[in-house]
């Protein structure tokens, strides 16, 4: 007689895997109207990594963020965060979110310190009465983003860059190990952008994982270790140096990108054959220079004999 034993479902992990970061496997999201916003998306971002999420508007970036935050359900596939399911990770306050400016009602009367304190709600009881540890976390977060002097200001009175710093402080106060940033450079000046990049690099060096949705092509090679190119599915994923190429960008952006090439006498006063390629979607451009089309974010230095080899 053959006995068939029904295999029990394996319990979901209850402890974090600090090295696993974000894992997305075959993620598919279909909305009630039948629109499939995300199809069979797969990629992995280990901890201690900054990854860029790049694609045109409507490519599924916001849907992917919503799936990671548990706001939409997957029709297929799975997402894990530090080795945990999405609900388990959210319950432990492991995921912090920095929204786009358009998602916030700036007319709502709330102080800067109160916005940052919202990051502590998941650490409080039902009455949401802050303890000393919560106040200390808010103070440290404001200091780290350089906004301590603005703590008693109304959030709506701040500049675009200052508002962005406040929401970064909220994520820091939450102590999220995974931070999702939605267009963090939109509406900020170059000085603030540089400050945000330095902060993200510091967080990466602390072992956190960050996924940054951005149209700012020129900044991606400066600070993003990996890149996910999205067009309702993952077109390419890997180290930025090998993934963030002209060919892959054209696949992701289609006819939206503009491409310029300068060379010859327009660029050099000698017979140097190298060219300067500029790719832009009307925000900060991506500049590539040299025979191999390497990315640069500052004036390129002449190649040495060693470079040529």
Short mmCIF file of C-alpha atoms in Angstrom, two decimals, residues 91-252:
data_model
loop_
_atom_site.label_atom_id
_atom_site.label_comp_id
_atom_site.label_asym_id
_atom_site.label_seq_id
_atom_site.Cartn_x
_atom_site.Cartn_y
_atom_site.Cartn_z
CA UNK A 91 6.16 44.56 11.37
CA UNK A 92 9.77 44.99 12.48
CA UNK A 93 9.97 48.50 10.97
CA UNK A 94 12.80 47.40 8.69
CA UNK A 95 11.60 49.35 5.63
CA UNK A 96 11.66 53.16 5.51
CA UNK A 97 10.29 55.27 2.67
CA UNK A 98 11.25 58.75 1.44
CA UNK A 99 8.38 59.98 -0.77
CA UNK A 100 8.23 62.27 -3.76
CA UNK A 101 7.29 65.86 -2.98
CA UNK A 102 4.05 65.43 -4.92
CA UNK A 103 2.84 62.80 -2.44
CA UNK A 104 2.90 65.18 0.54
CA UNK A 105 0.33 67.80 1.59
CA UNK A 106 2.66 70.66 2.46
CA UNK A 107 -0.23 72.80 3.72
CA UNK A 108 -0.92 70.45 6.61
CA UNK A 109 0.22 72.27 9.79
CA UNK A 110 2.93 70.11 11.31
CA UNK A 111 6.34 70.89 12.74
CA UNK A 112 9.56 69.48 11.35
CA UNK A 113 10.28 67.54 14.55
CA UNK A 114 6.79 66.03 14.44
CA UNK A 115 7.35 64.77 10.89
CA UNK A 116 10.58 63.10 11.98
CA UNK A 117 8.86 61.66 15.07
CA UNK A 118 6.46 59.84 12.71
CA UNK A 119 9.39 57.57 11.93
CA UNK A 120 9.23 56.38 15.54
CA UNK A 121 5.54 55.41 15.51
CA UNK A 122 6.32 51.77 14.82
CA UNK A 123 8.47 51.68 17.95
CA UNK A 124 5.74 53.11 20.22
CA UNK A 125 2.67 51.65 21.90
CA UNK A 126 -0.88 52.29 20.72
CA UNK A 127 -1.06 55.66 22.48
CA UNK A 128 2.01 56.88 20.56
CA UNK A 129 3.53 58.62 23.55
CA UNK A 130 7.22 59.24 22.77
CA UNK A 131 9.82 58.06 25.25
CA UNK A 132 13.32 59.40 25.76
CA UNK A 133 14.70 56.95 23.20
CA UNK A 134 12.27 58.33 20.61
CA UNK A 135 13.23 61.95 21.30
CA UNK A 136 16.92 61.01 21.18
CA UNK A 137 16.44 59.27 17.82
CA UNK A 138 14.69 62.33 16.38
CA UNK A 139 17.41 64.65 17.65
CA UNK A 140 20.17 62.48 16.20
CA UNK A 141 18.39 62.17 12.85
CA UNK A 142 17.86 65.92 12.51
CA UNK A 143 21.49 66.55 13.39
CA UNK A 144 22.70 64.06 10.81
CA UNK A 145 20.82 65.79 7.98
CA UNK A 146 21.72 69.28 9.21
CA UNK A 147 18.16 70.31 10.12
CA UNK A 148 18.35 70.68 13.92
CA UNK A 149 17.87 74.46 13.74
CA UNK A 150 14.60 73.99 11.83
CA UNK A 151 12.91 71.57 14.21
CA UNK A 152 10.23 74.08 15.30
CA UNK A 153 9.47 75.29 11.78
CA UNK A 154 6.35 74.34 9.87
CA UNK A 155 7.22 71.77 7.20
CA UNK A 156 5.45 73.82 4.52
CA UNK A 157 7.76 76.80 5.13
CA UNK A 158 10.87 74.92 4.02
CA UNK A 159 12.58 74.82 0.65
CA UNK A 160 12.41 71.73 -1.54
CA UNK A 161 15.85 70.55 -0.44
CA UNK A 162 15.08 71.13 3.23
CA UNK A 163 11.84 69.16 2.98
CA UNK A 164 13.74 66.27 1.42
CA UNK A 165 16.23 66.31 4.30
CA UNK A 166 13.38 66.19 6.82
CA UNK A 167 11.95 63.03 5.25
CA UNK A 168 15.41 61.51 5.15
CA UNK A 169 15.61 62.28 8.87
CA UNK A 170 12.27 60.51 9.36
CA UNK A 171 13.73 57.39 7.70
CA UNK A 172 16.82 57.62 9.93
CA UNK A 173 14.70 58.01 13.07
CA UNK A 174 12.79 54.88 12.08
CA UNK A 175 16.12 53.04 11.91
CA UNK A 176 15.04 51.21 8.78
CA UNK A 177 17.64 48.80 7.43
CA UNK A 178 16.10 49.10 3.95
CA UNK A 179 15.40 52.59 2.62
CA UNK A 180 13.34 53.29 -0.50
CA UNK A 181 13.84 56.75 -2.00
CA UNK A 182 11.42 58.02 -4.65
CA UNK A 183 13.03 60.74 -6.81
CA UNK A 184 15.14 62.22 -3.98
CA UNK A 185 16.86 64.77 -6.24
CA UNK A 186 13.79 66.33 -7.81
CA UNK A 187 13.48 70.01 -6.85
CA UNK A 188 16.77 70.21 -4.95
CA UNK A 189 19.88 72.24 -5.74
CA UNK A 190 23.29 70.74 -6.49
CA UNK A 191 24.56 71.42 -2.95
CA UNK A 192 21.65 69.53 -1.40
CA UNK A 193 22.02 66.72 -3.94
CA UNK A 194 25.67 66.31 -2.99
CA UNK A 195 24.74 66.29 0.71
CA UNK A 196 22.10 63.61 0.12
CA UNK A 197 24.57 61.49 -1.84
CA UNK A 198 27.15 61.75 0.96
CA UNK A 199 24.51 60.71 3.47
CA UNK A 200 23.46 57.70 1.39
CA UNK A 201 27.07 56.60 1.00
CA UNK A 202 27.47 56.80 4.78
CA UNK A 203 24.34 54.69 5.29
CA UNK A 204 25.60 52.16 2.77
CA UNK A 205 28.87 51.88 4.68
CA UNK A 206 26.81 51.11 7.80
CA UNK A 207 25.40 48.07 6.01
CA UNK A 208 21.99 49.40 4.95
CA UNK A 209 20.44 48.74 1.57
CA UNK A 210 18.92 51.56 -0.48
CA UNK A 211 16.83 51.47 -3.64
CA UNK A 212 16.72 54.89 -5.31
CA UNK A 213 14.17 55.65 -8.02
CA UNK A 214 15.58 58.45 -10.15
CA UNK A 215 15.50 60.15 -13.55
CA UNK A 216 18.78 61.89 -12.74
CA UNK A 217 20.93 59.83 -15.08
CA UNK A 218 24.10 61.84 -14.51
CA UNK A 219 24.23 61.13 -10.78
CA UNK A 220 23.69 57.36 -10.95
CA UNK A 221 27.34 56.43 -11.71
CA UNK A 222 28.50 58.72 -8.89
CA UNK A 223 27.03 56.77 -6.00
CA UNK A 224 24.97 53.75 -7.11
CA UNK A 225 26.76 50.41 -6.85
CA UNK A 226 24.09 48.60 -8.88
CA UNK A 227 21.36 49.53 -11.32
CA UNK A 228 17.95 48.03 -12.05
CA UNK A 229 16.57 49.09 -15.45
CA UNK A 230 12.81 48.68 -15.50
CA UNK A 231 10.19 48.74 -18.24
CA UNK A 232 7.32 46.83 -16.62
CA UNK A 233 9.87 44.06 -16.18
CA UNK A 234 13.58 44.05 -15.38
CA UNK A 235 15.45 44.72 -18.62
CA UNK A 236 18.89 44.64 -17.04
CA UNK A 237 20.38 44.44 -13.58
CA UNK A 238 23.90 44.38 -12.21
CA UNK A 239 26.90 46.56 -11.34
CA UNK A 240 26.35 50.09 -12.59
CA UNK A 241 29.64 50.10 -14.49
CA UNK A 242 28.45 47.27 -16.76
CA UNK A 243 24.66 47.74 -16.68
CA UNK A 244 24.27 51.49 -17.07
CA UNK A 245 25.17 51.53 -20.77
CA UNK A 246 23.84 53.46 -23.73
CA UNK A 247 22.29 50.32 -25.21
CA UNK A 248 20.47 49.40 -22.00
CA UNK A 249 19.30 52.96 -21.42
CA UNK A 250 17.85 53.12 -24.92
CA UNK A 251 15.97 49.88 -24.23
CA UNK A 252 14.57 51.32 -21.02
#
